[in-house]
Tab-separated table of C-alpha atoms and ligand atoms in Angstrom:
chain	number	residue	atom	x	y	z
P	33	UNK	CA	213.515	-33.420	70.813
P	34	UNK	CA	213.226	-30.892	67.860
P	35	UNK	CA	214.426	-31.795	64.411
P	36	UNK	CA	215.747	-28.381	63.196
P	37	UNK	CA	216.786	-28.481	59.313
P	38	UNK	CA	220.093	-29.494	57.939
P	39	UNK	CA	219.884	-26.094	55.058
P	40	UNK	CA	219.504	-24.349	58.546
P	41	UNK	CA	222.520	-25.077	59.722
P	42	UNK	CA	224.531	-24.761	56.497
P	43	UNK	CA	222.782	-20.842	56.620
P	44	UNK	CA	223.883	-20.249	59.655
P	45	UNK	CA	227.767	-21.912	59.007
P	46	UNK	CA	227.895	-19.522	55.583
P	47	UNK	CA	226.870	-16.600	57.605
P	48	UNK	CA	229.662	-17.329	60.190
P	49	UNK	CA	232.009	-18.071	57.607
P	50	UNK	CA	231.258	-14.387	55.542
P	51	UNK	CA	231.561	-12.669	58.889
P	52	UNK	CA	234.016	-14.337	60.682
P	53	UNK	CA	232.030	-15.238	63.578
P	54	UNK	CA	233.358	-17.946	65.147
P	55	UNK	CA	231.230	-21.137	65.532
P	56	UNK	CA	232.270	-24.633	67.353
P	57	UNK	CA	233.272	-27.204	64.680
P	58	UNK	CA	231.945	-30.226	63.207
P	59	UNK	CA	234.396	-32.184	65.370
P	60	UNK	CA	233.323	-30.294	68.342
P	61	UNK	CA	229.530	-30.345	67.780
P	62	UNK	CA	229.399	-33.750	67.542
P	63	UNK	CA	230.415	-34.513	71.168
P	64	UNK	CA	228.677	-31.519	72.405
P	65	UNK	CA	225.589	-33.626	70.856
P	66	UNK	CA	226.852	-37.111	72.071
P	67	UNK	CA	227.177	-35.513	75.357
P	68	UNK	CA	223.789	-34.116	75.771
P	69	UNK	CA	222.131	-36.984	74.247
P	70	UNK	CA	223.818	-39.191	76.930
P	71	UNK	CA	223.294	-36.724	79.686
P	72	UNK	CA	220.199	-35.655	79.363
P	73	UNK	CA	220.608	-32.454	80.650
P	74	UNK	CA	217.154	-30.599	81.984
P	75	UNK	CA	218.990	-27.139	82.530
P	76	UNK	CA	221.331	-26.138	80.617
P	77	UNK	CA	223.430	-22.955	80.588
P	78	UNK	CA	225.173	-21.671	77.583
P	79	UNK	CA	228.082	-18.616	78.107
P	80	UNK	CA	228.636	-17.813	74.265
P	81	UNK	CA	225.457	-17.866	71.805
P	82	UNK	CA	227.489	-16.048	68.908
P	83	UNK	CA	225.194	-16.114	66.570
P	84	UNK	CA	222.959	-19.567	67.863
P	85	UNK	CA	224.881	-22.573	65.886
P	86	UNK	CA	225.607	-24.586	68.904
P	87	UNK	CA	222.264	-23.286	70.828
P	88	UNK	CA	220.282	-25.108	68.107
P	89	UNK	CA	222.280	-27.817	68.713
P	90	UNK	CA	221.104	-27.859	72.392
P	91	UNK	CA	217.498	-27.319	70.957
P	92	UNK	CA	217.610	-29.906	68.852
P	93	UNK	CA	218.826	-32.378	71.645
P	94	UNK	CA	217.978	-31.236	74.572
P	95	UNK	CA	214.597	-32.764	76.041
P	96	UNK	CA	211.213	-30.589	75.355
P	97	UNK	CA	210.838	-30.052	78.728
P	98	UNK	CA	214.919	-28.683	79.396
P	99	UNK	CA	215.679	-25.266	80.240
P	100	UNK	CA	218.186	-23.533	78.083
P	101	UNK	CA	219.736	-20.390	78.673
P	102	UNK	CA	222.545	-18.777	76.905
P	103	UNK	CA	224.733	-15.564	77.210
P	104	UNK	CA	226.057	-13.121	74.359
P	105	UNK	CA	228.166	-10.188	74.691
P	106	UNK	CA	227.668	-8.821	71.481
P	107	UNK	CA	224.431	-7.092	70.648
P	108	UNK	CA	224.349	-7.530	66.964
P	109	UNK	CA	225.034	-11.216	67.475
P	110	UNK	CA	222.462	-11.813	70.138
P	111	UNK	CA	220.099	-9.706	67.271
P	112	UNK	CA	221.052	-12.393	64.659
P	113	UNK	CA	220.656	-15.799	67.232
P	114	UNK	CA	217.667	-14.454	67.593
P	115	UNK	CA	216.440	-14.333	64.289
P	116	UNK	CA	217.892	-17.981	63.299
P	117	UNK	CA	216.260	-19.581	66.536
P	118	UNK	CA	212.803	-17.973	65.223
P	119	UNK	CA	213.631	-19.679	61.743
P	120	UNK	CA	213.665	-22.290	63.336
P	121	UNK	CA	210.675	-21.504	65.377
P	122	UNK	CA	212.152	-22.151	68.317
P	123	UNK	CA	212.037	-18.975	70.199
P	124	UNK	CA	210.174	-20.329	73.695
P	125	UNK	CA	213.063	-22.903	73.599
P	126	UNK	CA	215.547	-20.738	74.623
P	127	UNK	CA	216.469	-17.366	76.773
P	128	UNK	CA	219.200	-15.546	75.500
P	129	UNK	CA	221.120	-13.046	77.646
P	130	UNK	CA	222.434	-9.678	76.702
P	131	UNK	CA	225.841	-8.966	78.446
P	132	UNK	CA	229.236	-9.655	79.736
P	133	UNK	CA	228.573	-13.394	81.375
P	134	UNK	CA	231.143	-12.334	83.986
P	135	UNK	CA	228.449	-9.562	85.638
P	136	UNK	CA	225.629	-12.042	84.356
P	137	UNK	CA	226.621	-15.733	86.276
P	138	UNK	CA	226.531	-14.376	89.398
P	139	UNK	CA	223.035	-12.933	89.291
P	140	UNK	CA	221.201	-17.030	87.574
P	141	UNK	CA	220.007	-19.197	89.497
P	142	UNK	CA	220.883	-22.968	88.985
P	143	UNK	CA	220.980	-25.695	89.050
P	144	UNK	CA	222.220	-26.382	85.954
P	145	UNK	CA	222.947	-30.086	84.729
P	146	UNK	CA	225.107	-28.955	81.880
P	147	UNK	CA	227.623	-25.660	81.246
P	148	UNK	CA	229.018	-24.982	77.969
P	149	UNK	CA	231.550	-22.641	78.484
P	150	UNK	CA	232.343	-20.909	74.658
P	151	UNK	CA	233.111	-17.181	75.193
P	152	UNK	CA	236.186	-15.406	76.394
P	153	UNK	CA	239.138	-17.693	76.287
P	154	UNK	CA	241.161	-15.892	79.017
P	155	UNK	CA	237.933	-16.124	81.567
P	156	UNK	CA	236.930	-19.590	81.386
P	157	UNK	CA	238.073	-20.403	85.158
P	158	UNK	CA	236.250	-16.868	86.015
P	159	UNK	CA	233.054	-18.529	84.558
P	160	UNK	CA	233.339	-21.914	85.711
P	161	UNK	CA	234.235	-20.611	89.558
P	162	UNK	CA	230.900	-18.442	89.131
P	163	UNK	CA	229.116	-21.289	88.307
P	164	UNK	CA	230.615	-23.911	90.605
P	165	UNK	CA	227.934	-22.914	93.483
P	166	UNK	CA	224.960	-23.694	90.392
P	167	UNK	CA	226.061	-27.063	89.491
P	168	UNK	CA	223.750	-29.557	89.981
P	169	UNK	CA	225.231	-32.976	91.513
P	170	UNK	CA	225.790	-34.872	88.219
P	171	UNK	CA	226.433	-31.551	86.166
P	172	UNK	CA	228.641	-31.954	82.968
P	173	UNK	CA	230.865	-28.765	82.068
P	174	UNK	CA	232.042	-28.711	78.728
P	175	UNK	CA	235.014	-26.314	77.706
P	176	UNK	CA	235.624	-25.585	73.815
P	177	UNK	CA	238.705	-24.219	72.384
P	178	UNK	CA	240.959	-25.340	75.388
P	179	UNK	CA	243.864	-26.708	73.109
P	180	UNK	CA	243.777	-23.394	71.481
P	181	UNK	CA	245.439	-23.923	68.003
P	182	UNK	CA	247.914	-26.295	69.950
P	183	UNK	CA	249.324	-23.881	72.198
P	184	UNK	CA	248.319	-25.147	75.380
P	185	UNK	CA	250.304	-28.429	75.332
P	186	UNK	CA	252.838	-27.071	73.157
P	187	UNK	CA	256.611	-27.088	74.530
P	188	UNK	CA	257.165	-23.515	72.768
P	189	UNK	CA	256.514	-20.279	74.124
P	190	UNK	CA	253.068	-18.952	72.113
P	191	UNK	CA	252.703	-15.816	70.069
P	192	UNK	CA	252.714	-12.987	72.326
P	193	UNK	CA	249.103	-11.953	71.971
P	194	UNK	CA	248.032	-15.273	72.849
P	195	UNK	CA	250.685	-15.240	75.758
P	196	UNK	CA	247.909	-14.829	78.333
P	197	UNK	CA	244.916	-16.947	76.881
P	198	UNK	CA	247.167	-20.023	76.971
P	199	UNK	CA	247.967	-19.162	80.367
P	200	UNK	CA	244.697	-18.594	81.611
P	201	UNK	CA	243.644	-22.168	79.593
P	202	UNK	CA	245.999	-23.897	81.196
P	203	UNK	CA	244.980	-22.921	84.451
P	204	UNK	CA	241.324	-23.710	83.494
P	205	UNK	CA	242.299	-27.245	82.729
P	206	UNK	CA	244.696	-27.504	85.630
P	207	UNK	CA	242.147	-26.768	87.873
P	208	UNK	CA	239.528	-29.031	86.370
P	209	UNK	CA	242.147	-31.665	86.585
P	210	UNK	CA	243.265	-31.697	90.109
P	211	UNK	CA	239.983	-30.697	91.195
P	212	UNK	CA	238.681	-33.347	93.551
P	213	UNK	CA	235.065	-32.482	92.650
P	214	UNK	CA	235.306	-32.605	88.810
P	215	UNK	CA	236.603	-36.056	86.759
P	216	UNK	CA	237.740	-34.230	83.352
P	217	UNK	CA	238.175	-36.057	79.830
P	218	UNK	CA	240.267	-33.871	77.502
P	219	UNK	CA	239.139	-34.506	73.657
P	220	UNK	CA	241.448	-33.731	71.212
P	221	UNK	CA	239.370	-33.012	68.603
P	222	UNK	CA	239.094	-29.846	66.931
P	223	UNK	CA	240.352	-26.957	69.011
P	224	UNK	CA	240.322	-29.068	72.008
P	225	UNK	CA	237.445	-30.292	74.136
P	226	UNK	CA	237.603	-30.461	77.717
P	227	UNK	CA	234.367	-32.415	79.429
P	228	UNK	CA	234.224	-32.507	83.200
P	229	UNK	CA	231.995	-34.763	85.043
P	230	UNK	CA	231.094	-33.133	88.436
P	231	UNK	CA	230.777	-35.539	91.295
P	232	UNK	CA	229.162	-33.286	93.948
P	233	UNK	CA	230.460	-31.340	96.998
P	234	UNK	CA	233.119	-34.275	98.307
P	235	UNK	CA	232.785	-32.212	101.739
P	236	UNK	CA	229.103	-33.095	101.997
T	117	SAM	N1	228.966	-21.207	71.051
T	117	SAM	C1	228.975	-20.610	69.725
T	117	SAM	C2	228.804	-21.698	68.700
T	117	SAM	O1	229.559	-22.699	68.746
T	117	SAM	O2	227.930	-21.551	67.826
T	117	SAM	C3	230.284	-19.878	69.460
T	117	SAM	C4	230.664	-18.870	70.466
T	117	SAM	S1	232.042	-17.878	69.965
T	117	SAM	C5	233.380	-19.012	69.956
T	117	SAM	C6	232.340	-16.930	71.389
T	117	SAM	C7	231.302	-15.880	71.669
T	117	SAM	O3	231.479	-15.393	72.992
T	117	SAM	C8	231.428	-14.648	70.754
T	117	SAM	O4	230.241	-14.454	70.022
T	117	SAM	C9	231.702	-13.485	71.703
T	117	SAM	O5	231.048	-12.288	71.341
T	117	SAM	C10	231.155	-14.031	73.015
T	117	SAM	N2	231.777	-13.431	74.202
T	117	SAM	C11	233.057	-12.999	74.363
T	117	SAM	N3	233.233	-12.514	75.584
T	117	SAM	C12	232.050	-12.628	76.232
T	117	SAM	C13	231.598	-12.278	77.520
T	117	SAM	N4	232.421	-11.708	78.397
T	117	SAM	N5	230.318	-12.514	77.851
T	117	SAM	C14	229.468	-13.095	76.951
T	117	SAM	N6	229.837	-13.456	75.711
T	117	SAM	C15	231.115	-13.227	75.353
């Protein structure tokens, strides 16, 4: 365990909050850190650095002998992560991927005790079926956002831009539902946490 400092975190939450980057909440951050504290992940894969808040999470919790890597789209964010994780001198704690994850998961190799899928809303299931093949037996996935601003269990037809995310979520927690392989807890704190426990290949 690394203890990474509390002004480091309120830097990197004013920085999000002047660009509008979006970060997970406190809400959400809290399990994420319950979660890896109880699972004691030793490879974990991260789809969605933004701009490193919840990968120093990880870093912080994670055992010093875990494996963390973690996947940003956006150069200028990756640039940034970058630069907090060396504040924090944590640098050989983490490898951070350039790229769309969607060309990217295909080409790691697992296993991976823990996913954290936090990137494109309408491509969670995408992710989480190019994963499925890296999951170690007792792997934890955990899904932020997947209430999205209430839509998802809402009655009412969404906005029309968000028509197909809440579509796509639903599916995403449909099929982590009704999966036989995956026992999923849905949180519904912040935007919606969705943590699915995966029980192995029931075919094996
Ligand atoms: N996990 C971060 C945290 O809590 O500190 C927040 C991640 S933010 C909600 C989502 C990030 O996913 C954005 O920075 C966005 O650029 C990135 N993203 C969107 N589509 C992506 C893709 N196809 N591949 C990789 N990253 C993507």
């Amino acid at each position: 365990m690394m203890q990474i400092d509390a002004s480091l975190y309120r830097e990197i939450q004013d920085y999000a909050e002047n660009h509008r980057v979006p970060i997970i909440n406190f809400e959400g951050a809290s399990l994420l850190v319950q979660t890896i504290s109880s699972s004691k992940p030793l490879s974990i894969l991260e789809i969605g650095t933004a701009i490193g808040y919840s990968t120093l999470k990880f870093i912080e919790h994670m055992s010093s002998n875990a494996r963390l890597v973690s996947i940003e789209l956006d150069p200028e964010r990756v640039m940034i992560a970058k630069s907090f994780i060396a504040k924090a001198g944590a640098e050989d704690r983490v490898q951070i991927i350039a790229g769309d994850a969607g060309s990217i998961l295909p080409q790691l190799t697992g296993p991976f005790d823990m996913v954290f899928i936090d990137a494109a809303k309408g491509q969670y299931l995408d992710y989480l079926k190019k994963v499925e093949d890296k999951l170690s037996q007792h792997s934890v996935v955990i899904a932020d956002n997947v209430l999205f601003r209430g839509y998802v269990e809402s009655n009412e037809a969404p906005p029309r831009r968000y028509k197909t995310i809440v579509k796509r979520l639903r599916e995403y927690l449909n099929y982590v539902t009704d999966h036989p392989n995956f026992n999923t807890h849905l949180h519904r704190v912040g935007d919606g946490v969705a943590i699915s426990y995966y029980r192995g290949k029931t075919s094996e």
